[in-house]
XYZ file of C-alpha atoms in Angstrom:
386
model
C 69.541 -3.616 -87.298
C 69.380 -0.893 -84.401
C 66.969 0.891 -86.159
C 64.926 -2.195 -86.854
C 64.940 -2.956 -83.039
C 64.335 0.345 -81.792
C 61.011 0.354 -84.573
C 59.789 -2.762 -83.234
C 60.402 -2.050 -79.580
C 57.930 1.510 -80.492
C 55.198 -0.444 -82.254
C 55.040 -3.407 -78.986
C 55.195 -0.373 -76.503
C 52.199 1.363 -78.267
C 50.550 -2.075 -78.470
C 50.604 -2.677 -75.221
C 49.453 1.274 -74.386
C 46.579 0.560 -76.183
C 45.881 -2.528 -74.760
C 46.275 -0.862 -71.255
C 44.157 2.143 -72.372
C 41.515 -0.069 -73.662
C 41.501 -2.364 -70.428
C 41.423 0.407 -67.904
C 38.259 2.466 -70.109
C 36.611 -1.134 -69.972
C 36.784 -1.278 -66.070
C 35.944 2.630 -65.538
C 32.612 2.002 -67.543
C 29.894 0.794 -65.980
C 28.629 -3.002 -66.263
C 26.330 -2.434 -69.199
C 22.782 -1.223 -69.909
C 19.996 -2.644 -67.347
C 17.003 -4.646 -68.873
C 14.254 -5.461 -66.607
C 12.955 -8.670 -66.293
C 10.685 -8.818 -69.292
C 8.485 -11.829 -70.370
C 5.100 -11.885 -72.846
C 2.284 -12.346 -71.028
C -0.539 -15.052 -72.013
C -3.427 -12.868 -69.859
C -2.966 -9.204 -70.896
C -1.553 -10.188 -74.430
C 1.589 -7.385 -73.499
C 5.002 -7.373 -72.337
C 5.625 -6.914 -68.651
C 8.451 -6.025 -66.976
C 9.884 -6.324 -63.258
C 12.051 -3.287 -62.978
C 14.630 -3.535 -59.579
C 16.531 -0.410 -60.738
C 14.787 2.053 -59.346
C 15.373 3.237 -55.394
C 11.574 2.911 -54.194
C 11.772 -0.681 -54.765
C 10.602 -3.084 -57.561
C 7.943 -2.048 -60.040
C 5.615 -4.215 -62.033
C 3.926 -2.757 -65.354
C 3.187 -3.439 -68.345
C 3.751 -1.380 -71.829
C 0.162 -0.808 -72.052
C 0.569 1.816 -68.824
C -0.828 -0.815 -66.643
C 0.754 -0.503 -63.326
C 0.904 -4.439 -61.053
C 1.213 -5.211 -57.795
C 3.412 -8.047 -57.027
C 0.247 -10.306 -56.513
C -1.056 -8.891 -59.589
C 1.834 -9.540 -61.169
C 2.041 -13.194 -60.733
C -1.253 -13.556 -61.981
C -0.394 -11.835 -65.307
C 2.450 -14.705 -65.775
C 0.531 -18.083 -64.641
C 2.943 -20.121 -66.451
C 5.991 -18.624 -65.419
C 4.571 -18.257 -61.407
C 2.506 -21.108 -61.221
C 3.922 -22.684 -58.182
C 3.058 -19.313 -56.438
C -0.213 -19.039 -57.337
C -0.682 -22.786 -56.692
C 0.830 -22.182 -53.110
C -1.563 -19.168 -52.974
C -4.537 -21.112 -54.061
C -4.850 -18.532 -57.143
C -3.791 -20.772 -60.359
C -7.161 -20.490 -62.586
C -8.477 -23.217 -64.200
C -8.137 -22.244 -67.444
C -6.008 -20.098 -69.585
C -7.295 -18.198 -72.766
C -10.148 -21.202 -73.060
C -7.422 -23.989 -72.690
C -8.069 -26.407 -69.076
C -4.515 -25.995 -67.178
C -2.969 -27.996 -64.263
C 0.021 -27.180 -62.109
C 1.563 -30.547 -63.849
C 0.532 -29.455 -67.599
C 2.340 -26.046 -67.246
C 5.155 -27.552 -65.563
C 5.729 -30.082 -68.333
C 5.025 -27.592 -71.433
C 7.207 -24.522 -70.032
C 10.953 -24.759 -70.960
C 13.887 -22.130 -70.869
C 16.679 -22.480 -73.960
C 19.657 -20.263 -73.638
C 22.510 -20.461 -76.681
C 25.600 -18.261 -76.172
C 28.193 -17.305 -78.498
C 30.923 -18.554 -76.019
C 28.853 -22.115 -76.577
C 29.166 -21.852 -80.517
C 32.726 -20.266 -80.864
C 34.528 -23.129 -79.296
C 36.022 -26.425 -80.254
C 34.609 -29.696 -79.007
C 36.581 -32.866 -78.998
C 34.889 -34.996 -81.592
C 34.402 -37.867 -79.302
C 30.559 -38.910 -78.302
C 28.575 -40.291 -75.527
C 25.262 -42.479 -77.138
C 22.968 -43.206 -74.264
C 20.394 -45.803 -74.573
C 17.103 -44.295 -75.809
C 14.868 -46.859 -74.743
C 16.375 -47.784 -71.207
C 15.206 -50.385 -68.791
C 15.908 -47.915 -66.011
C 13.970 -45.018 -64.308
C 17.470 -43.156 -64.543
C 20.108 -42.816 -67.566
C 23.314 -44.302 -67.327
C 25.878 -43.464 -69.327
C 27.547 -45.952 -71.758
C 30.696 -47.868 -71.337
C 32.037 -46.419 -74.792
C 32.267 -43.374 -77.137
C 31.829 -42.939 -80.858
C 33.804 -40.632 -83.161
C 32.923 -39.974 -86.863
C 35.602 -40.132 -89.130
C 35.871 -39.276 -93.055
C 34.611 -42.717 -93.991
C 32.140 -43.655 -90.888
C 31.474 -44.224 -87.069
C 33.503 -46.504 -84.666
C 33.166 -46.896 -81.366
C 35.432 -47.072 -78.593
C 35.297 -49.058 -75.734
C 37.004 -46.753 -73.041
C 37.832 -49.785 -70.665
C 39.477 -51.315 -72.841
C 40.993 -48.282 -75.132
C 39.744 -50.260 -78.437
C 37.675 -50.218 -81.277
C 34.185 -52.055 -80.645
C 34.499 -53.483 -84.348
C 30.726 -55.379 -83.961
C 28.875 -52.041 -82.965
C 31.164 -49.869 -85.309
C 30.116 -52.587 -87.951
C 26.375 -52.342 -87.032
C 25.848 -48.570 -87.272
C 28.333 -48.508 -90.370
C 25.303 -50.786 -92.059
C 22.917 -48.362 -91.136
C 24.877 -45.584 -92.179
C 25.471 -47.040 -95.635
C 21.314 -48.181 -95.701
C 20.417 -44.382 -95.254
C 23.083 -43.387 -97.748
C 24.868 -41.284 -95.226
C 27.796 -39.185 -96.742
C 31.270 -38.834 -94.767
C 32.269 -36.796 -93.047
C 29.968 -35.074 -90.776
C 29.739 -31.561 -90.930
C 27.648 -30.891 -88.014
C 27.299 -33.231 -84.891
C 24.492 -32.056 -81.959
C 23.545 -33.487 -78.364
C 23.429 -33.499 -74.787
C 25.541 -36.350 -73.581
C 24.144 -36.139 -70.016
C 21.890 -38.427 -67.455
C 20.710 -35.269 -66.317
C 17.269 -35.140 -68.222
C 14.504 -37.131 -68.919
C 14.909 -39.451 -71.750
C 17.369 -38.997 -74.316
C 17.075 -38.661 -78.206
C 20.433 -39.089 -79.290
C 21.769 -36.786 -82.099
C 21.199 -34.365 -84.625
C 24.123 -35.092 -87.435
C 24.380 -32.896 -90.910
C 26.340 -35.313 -93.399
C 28.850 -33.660 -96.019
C 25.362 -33.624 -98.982
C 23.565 -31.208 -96.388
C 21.471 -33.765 -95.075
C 19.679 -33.821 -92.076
C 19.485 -36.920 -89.728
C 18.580 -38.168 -86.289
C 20.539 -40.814 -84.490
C 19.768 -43.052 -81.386
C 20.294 -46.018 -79.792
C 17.594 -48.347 -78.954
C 18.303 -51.139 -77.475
C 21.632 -51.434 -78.023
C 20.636 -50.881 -81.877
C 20.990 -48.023 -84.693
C 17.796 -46.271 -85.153
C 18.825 -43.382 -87.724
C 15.824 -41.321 -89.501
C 16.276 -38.624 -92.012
C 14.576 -34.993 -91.613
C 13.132 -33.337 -94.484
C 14.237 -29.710 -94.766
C 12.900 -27.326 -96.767
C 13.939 -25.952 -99.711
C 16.875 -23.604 -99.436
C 17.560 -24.855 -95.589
C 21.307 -25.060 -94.977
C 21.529 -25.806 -91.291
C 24.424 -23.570 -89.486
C 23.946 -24.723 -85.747
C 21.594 -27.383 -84.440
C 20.725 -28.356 -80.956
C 19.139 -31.267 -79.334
C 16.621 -30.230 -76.684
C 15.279 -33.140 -75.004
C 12.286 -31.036 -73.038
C 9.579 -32.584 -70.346
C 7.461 -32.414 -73.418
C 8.452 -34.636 -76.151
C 7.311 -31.709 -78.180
C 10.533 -30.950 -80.000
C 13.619 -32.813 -81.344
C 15.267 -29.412 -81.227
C 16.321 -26.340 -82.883
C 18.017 -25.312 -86.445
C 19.630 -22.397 -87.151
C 20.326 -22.216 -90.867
C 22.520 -20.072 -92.772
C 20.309 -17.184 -93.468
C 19.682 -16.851 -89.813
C 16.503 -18.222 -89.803
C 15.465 -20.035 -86.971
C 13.139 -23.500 -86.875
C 11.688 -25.733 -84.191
C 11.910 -30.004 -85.050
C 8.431 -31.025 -83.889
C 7.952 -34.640 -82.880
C 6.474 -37.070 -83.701
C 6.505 -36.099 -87.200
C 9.550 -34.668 -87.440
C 8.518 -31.185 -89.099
C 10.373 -28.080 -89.548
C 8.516 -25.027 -88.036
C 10.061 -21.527 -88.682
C 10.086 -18.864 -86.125
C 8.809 -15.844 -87.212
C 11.899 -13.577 -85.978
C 14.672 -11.570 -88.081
C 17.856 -13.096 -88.923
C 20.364 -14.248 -86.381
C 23.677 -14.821 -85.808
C 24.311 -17.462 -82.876
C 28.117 -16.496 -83.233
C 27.358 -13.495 -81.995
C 24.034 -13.258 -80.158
C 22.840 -14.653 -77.006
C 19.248 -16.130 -77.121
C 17.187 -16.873 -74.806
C 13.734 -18.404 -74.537
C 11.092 -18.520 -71.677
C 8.326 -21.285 -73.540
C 5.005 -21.861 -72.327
C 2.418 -23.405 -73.645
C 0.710 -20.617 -75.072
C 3.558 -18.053 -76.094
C 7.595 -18.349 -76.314
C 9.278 -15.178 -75.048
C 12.257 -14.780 -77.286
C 15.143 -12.542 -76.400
C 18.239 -11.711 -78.778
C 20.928 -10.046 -76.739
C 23.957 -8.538 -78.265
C 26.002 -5.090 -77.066
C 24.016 -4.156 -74.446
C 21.052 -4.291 -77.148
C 18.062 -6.667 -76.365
C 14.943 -7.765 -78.912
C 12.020 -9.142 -77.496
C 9.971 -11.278 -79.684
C 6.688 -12.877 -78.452
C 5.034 -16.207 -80.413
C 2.422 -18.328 -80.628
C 3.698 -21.502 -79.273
C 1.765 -23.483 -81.531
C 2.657 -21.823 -85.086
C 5.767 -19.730 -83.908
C 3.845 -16.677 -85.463
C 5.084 -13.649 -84.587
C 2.493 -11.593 -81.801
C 4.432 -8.445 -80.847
C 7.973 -7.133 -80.270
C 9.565 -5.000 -77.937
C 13.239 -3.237 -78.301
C 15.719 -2.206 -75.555
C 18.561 0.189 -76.755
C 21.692 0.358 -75.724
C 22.855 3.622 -74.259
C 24.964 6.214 -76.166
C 27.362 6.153 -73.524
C 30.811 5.240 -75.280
C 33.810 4.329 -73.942
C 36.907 7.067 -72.459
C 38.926 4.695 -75.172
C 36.915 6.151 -78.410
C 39.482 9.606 -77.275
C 42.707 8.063 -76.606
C 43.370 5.778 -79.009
C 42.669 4.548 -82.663
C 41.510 1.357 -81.703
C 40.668 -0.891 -79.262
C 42.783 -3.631 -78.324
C 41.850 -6.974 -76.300
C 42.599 -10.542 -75.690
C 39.581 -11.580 -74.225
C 36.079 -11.706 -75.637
C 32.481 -12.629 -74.077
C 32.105 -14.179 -77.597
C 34.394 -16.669 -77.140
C 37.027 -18.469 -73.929
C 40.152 -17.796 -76.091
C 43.096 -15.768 -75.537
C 44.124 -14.055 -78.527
C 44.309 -10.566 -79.503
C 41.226 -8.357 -81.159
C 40.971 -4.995 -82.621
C 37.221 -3.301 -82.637
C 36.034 -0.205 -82.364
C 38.293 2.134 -84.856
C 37.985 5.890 -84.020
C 38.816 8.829 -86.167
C 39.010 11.001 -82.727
C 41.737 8.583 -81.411
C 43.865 8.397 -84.634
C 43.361 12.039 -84.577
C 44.653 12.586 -81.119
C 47.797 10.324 -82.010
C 48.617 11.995 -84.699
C 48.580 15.780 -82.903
C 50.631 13.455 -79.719
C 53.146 12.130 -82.194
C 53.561 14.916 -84.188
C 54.456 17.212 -80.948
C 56.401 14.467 -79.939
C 58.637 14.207 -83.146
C 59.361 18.167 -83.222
C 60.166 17.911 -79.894
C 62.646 15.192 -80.506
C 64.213 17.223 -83.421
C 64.278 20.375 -81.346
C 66.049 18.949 -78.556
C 68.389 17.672 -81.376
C 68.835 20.751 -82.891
C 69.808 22.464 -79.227
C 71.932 19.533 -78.820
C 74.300 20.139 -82.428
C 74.277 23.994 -82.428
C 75.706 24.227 -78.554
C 78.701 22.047 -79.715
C 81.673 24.027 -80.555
C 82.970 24.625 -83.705
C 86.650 23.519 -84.070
């Protein structure tokens, strides 16, 4: 048993030393790999880039070689720096042949951000449905929630802490009239009066089918959405833009990413390579003539422009992480952490395995243990013999 002990007590202490070793290289390197501002510009048909890095000040170019003032540089971006060129009395009239307005680009620009912290979480399965087709200029939210159990929906008045058994009975019907299968495997929305309309939810059922749901005046309106062949969603979102151009986005198994267009409910696939929303952050700057799409993971970032329209593919532009590697790769033989940016748990993680580290333990422990046995050996042979 005291050998037990003492084992245990040597593999928690070397834990924790790793843990420590690991913490203390993560706050001695620096904060990761800079990435100017970068967007796809709808004049020059290029990436430019705002660099603040340097010591003389920003810097505005393109990857051409073009070089920008700052005025310049708005100009190249009209969609994203409308307002100032509006204020400056420099917004042209039209954009690649297509008549703009200071209210057209406003309404047809969006930014999307997903982030792995957003898809590695739980969510209590409890639901706010907001009144699609409201009477009032503003939102309000509803009075109850809905859950979806392994046999259908109920809702819950929250005054009262009870089932609403009418309304649960009136979306069960049109559950059961769409041939909706229980339970839900995926459940998408943005529960909030903070936008400008709302179109309810994105739900997978257990067949891998694809449906919209909404209330309208205080009714069920649930419509299917045809996916394509092969389609197995993996993460949907509901994005509710100025718009009305999209339902939202689908992220599918394969990676594959698709706009919902409205009003006719189409799947459009992005021309990008596979993703994994898990792991990588994505961002996108849309306009009304290209999307700027950026996939951010370890310090890496890919720059994808489209055609807003078709979500064809136009150009791409990679930023590389640097080489620099953590004081951790020589110390130890892993890395150990609690905390990740991927997710807001705490629970224990081991990345980064390194031959060099194991290597280095090895040499420590094995000095260690023939010092041990030599100090042992001094220890027996002084003792004298009776």
């Amino acid at each position: 048993m005291k050998i037990f002990f003492k084992l245990l007590m040597g593999v928690v202490s070397a834990l924790m030393l790793i843990w420590g070793i690991t913490s203390l290289a993560a706050l001695m390197q620096r904060g990761g790999d800079y990435v100017p501002f970068t967007l796809y510009s709808e004049v020059v048909g290029e990436f430019v880039s705002l660099d603040n890095s340097g010591e003389n000040g920003s810097r505005y170019y393109d990857y051409a070689g073009r070089e920008y003032t700052e005025s310049e540089f708005d100009s190249v971006l009209p969609s994203f720096y409308f307002r100032q060129l509006v204020m400056d009395g420099r917004l042209p009239d039209s954009i690649n042949g297509v008549a703009v307005s200071p209210s057209m680009l406003e309404e047809q620009s969006f930014i999307f951000i997903s982030h792995p912290s957003s898809i590695n979480c739980h969510i209590t399965p409890l639901y706010f449905l907001l009144e699609s087709m409201s009477k009032r200029v503003y939102l309000e939210m509803p009075s109850d929630v809905f859950r979806l159990g392994k046999k259908g929906i109920e809702f819950i008045d929250m005054s009262r802490n009870e089932v609403d058994r009418a309304k649960s009975e009136l979306f069960q019907k049109a559950f059961e009239a769409r041939g909706v299968t229980f339970p839900i495997a995926l459940v998408a929305g943005d529960a909030t009066t903070k936008k400008p309309y709302d179109h309810g939810y994105l739900l997978l059922d257990a067949k891998g089918r694809l449906f919209n749901l909404r209330q309208a005046v205080g009714r069920p309106y649930l419509k299917e959405i045809a996916l394509p062949s092969g389609v197995e969603p993996q993460q949907l979102f509901v994005t509710e833009y100025p718009s009305r151009a999209f339902l939202g986005f689908l992220a599918d198994k394969e990676g594959q990413f698709y706009a919902i267009t409205l009003p006719d409910y189409r799947l459009v696939k992005a021309e990008l390579p596979p993703l994994d929303l898990s792991r990588d952050k994505l961002t996108i700057f849309g306009n009304p003539f290209y999307w700027t799409v950026i996939r951010s993971r370890d310090g890496e970032a890919l720059y994808t422009a489209l055609e807003a329209g078709s979500l064809r593919r136009m150009k791409e532009l990679r930023f590389e992480s640097s080489e620099e590697s953590s004081i951790a790769k020589y110390l130890v033989p892993f890395q150990l952490s609690f905390t990740s940016p991927l997710h807001g748990y705490f629970r224990p993680e081991v990345h980064h395995f390194s031959w060099i580290g194991l290597l280095v333990w090895l040499v420590v422990g094995g000095v260690w243990v023939s010092a041990l046995r030599a100090r042992q050996w001094r220890s027996s042979s002084s003792k004298p013999l009776k």
